[in-house]
C-alpha cells in the first residue's frame, strides 16, 4: 500500500491524478471487491459529476448524516455550513468524518430477485477535517462550492459580505483515504436461470436532467434567462 501520509492536501493536475487510490483498513473494499476502482481520476470524475454528498459524523455518541453540497480543488474536498451547525462544530474539533457520494446510472432487472441490482458509481472518503481559517482560502473554497453547483454565479451575483462570511464555517477534507466502487453492464444471472426462466432481463438506464428554468416571481416581467442558466436547460425539438 502506498503511504499517502506525506502527500500535500491539495495536489493539482496530472500529479494528483497519478497518485493511485491506495486502500487503508477503512477504505479497503471487501464486499464486491471486483467493483473497487484504483485510479484516482475515477474519484475525481465522480465527484465532479455529482452535486450532493452525505457527510457522516458521530456526535454525542450517535451517528449523524447530513446531505450537503461541496467543492473540490485537486485532492481537497470543501464542505460548508452555518457556524452554529453542531455537526460542523464537532468536525472542526478534530472528530473523524466520512463523506459519501453516489451516482445512480440504472436499475438492473435480473431473472431472479437475488440478482437484481443497480448500476452506479460511489465513493466513500475518510478523514479528519481541518477548519479553513485563512480568509483567502475560505473565499476560494466558497467560490469552488458555488461554481460546482451553479457555474458562472460567482462572477455574476453579489459576493458574500463580511457578516455572511463570519456566519459561515468551511472545513477541508483530504481525498487521500477514499474508496470508489462502480458497477455497469447487464445482470449476472445464474446459469440455470438463463435456461429455466424466460422473464425479461436487462438494464433501465437512469439519467439526471435539468428542467426548464423557473423565474423568481419577483423578477421584472420578461427578464431573460442568463446564459449560465440557459446552457444547462434541456434543448427543444429543434436542438436550440
XYZ file of C-alpha atoms in Angstrom, residues 8 13 23 47 62 73 78 84-85 93 97 102 138 163 178 187 203 207 209-210 223 226 232 236-237:
25
model
C 0.043 17.591 0.333
C -3.310 18.451 -12.422
C -6.611 1.178 0.296
C -17.044 13.988 -7.507
C -24.807 8.843 17.959
C -9.696 21.564 -5.574
C -14.560 21.540 0.843
C -23.992 27.188 14.525
C -24.127 23.707 12.975
C -12.907 19.910 16.793
C -15.807 12.069 9.417
C -23.292 8.206 -5.179
C -12.118 30.369 2.720
C -21.067 39.284 8.064
C -11.004 7.079 -0.311
C -27.456 -8.721 -14.830
C -30.938 -2.523 -17.585
C -30.127 9.991 -16.227
C -31.557 16.042 -16.414
C -32.196 19.738 -15.903
C -36.384 39.140 -17.633
C -28.871 34.232 -18.290
C -27.968 23.771 -18.576
C -36.114 21.993 -27.616
C -37.167 19.830 -30.564
